[in-house]
XYZ file of C-alpha atoms in Angstrom:
215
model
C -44.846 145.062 -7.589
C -43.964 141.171 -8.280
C -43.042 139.692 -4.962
C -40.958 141.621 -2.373
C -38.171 143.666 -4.678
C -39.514 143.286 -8.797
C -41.309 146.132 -10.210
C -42.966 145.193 -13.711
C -44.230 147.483 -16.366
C -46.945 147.833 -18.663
C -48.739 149.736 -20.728
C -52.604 150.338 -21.341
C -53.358 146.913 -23.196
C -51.595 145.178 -20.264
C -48.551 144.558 -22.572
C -45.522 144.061 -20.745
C -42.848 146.549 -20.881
C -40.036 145.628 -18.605
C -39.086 145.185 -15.528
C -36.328 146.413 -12.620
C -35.111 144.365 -9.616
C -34.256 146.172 -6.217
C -31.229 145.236 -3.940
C -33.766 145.091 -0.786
C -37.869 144.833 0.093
C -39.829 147.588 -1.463
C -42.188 149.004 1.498
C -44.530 151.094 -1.016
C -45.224 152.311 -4.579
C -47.019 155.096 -6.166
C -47.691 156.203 -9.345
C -48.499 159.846 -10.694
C -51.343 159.978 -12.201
C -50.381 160.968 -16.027
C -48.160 157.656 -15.711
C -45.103 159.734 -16.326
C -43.236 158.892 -12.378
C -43.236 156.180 -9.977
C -42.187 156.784 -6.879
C -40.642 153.143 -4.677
C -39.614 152.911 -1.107
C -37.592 150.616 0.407
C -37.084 148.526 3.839
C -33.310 150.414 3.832
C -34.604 154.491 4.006
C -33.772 154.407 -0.384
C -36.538 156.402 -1.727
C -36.231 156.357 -5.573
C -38.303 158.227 -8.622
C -38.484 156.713 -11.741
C -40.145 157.852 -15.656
C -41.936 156.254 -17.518
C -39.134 154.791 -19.343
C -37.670 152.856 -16.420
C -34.939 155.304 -15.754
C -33.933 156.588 -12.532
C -34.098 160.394 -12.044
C -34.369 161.102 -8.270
C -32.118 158.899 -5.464
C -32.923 160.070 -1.565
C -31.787 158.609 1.749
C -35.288 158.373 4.447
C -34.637 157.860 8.048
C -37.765 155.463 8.245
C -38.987 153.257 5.381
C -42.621 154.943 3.421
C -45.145 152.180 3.414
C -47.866 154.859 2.310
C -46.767 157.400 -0.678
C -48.744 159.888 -2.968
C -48.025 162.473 -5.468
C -49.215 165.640 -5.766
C -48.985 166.328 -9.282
C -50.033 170.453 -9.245
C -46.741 170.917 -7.221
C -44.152 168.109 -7.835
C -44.302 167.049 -4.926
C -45.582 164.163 -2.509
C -46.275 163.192 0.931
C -45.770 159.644 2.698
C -46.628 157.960 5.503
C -43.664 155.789 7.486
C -43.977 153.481 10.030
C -44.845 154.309 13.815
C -46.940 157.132 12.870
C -44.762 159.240 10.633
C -46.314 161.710 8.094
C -44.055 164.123 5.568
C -44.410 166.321 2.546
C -41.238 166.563 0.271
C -40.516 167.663 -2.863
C -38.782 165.255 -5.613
C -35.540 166.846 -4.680
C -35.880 165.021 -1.183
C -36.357 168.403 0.382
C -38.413 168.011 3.328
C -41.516 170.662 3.732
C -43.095 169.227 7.113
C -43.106 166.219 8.998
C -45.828 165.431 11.422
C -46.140 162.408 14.072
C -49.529 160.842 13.879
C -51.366 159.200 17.321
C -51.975 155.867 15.638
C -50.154 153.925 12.200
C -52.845 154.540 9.381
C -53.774 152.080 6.635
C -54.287 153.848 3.977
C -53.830 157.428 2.500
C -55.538 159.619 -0.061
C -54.723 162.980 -1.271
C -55.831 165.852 -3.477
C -54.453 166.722 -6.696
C -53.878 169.962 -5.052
C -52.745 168.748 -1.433
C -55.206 170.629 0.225
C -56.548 167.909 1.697
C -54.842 164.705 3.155
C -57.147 161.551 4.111
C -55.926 158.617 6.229
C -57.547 155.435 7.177
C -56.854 155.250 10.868
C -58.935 152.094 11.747
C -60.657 152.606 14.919
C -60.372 156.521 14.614
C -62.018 156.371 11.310
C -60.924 158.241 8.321
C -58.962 161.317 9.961
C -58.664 164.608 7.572
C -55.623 166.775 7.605
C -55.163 170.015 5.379
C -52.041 170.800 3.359
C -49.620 171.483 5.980
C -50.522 168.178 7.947
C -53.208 169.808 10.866
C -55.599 167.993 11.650
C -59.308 168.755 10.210
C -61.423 166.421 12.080
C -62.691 162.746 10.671
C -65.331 160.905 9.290
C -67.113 157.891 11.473
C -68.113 155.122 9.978
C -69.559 151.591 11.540
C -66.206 149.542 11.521
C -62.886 149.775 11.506
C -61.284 152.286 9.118
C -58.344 149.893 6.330
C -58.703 151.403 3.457
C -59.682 155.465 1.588
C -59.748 156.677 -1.464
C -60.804 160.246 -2.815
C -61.715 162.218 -6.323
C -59.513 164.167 -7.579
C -60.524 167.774 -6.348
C -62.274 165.474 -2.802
C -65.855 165.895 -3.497
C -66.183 162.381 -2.304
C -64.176 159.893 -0.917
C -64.698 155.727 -0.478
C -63.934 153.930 2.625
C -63.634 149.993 3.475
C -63.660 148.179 6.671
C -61.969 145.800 7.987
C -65.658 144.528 8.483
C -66.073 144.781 4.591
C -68.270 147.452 4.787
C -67.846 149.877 1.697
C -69.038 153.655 1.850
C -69.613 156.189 -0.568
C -69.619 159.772 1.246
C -69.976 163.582 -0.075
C -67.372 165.548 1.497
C -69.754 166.779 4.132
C -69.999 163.808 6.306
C -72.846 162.262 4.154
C -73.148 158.629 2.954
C -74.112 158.368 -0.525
C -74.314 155.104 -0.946
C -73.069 151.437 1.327
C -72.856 147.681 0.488
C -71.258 144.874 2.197
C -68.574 143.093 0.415
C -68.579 139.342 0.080
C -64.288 139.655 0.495
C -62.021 141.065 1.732
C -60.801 144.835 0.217
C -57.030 144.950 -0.976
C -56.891 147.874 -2.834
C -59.674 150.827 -3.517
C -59.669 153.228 -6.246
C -61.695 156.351 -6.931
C -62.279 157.553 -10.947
C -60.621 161.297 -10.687
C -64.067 162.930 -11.314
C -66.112 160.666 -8.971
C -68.092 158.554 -12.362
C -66.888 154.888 -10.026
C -64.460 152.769 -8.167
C -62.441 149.720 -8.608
C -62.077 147.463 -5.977
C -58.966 145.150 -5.560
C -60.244 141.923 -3.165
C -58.071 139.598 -1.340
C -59.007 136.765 -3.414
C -57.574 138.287 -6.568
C -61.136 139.533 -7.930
C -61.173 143.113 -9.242
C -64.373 144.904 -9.815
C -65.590 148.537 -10.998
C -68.444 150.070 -10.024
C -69.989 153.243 -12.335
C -71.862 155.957 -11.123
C -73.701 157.738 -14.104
C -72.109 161.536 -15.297
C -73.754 164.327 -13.002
């Protein structure tokens, strides 16, 4: 995303590929993770599904704007998180599955490949857990302020930054791995699918990846 409304493409070697213009502000982006759909929200309700090729192949009216989306891949389907608390499954017809209110707005979400389990950075109530349906599981409580989450694949670990810069590392049970404090602050977090790192995206424009060696 290239300023409010431009989506670019590219491909692995950071070629360019094109690029599409939207009518209004996009709120949110996701992409699935074999790179074949992106998913774009926008300030009107619009909620639109592109291929890889740039082509349009899903079109759905939202009564709130997503500012949070992710797909779950095993089922075609994928859940997003509006504004004022709003969180929803759907499939890529539009069809709604559930829709669930939320106590606070969260900053971040992470999801299984599965969407068994749902992860939300909900800053001073830490990272809250939901299952598949959207009940809640309980959370994880860190020392800060819950912004941003990210998870493996199958959620054998997850990462969490603070507004305080504080990064975590945690097993699924509640148990920190591994912490540093950040020298900026964290835009964007990342988890590799099978847990081997992360790549952080900091405010400054910096982006660094951290490697864990193969269990």
């Amino acid at each position: 995303l290239v300023g409010d409304d431009k989506l670019y493409w590219f491909n692995r070697k950071l070629l360019f590929q094109g690029c599409l213009e939207h009518p209004t502000q996009v709120t949110a982006i996701a992409m699935e993770p074999l790179g074949q759909y992106l998913a774009v929200s926008l300030a009107d309700g619009e909620f639109m599904i592109y291929d890889r090729h740039r082509r349009r192949v899903a079109r759905h009216s939202l009564p709130i704007p997503l500012v949070l989306i992710e797909f779950l891949p095993v089922f075609d389907e994928l859940i997003g998180g509006g504004e004022h608390g709003l969180l929803c499954r759907f499939k890529f017809s539009g069809e709604r599955l559930w829709q669930e209110s939320l106590f606070s707005y969260a900053g971040d979400l992470a999801v299984t490949g599965a969407g068994d389990l749902l992860l939300l950075a909900a800053f001073t109530h830490g990272v809250v857990a939901r299952n598949g349906a959207g009940q809640p599981l309980g959370s994880y409580q860190l020392e800060g302020t819950a912004l941003r989450v990210a998870m493996t694949y199958g959620g054998e670990r997850l990462a969490c930054g603070t507004l305080e810069r504080g990064l975590f590392w945690i097993e699924r049970g509640g148990q920190v791995a591994w912490q540093a404090q950040l020298a900026d602050d964290l835009a964007r977090l990342a988890v590799h699918p099978l847990g081997f790192g992360l790549v952080l995206g900091l405010q400054a424009g910096r982006i660094v990846r951290l490697n864990w060696s193969q269990p």
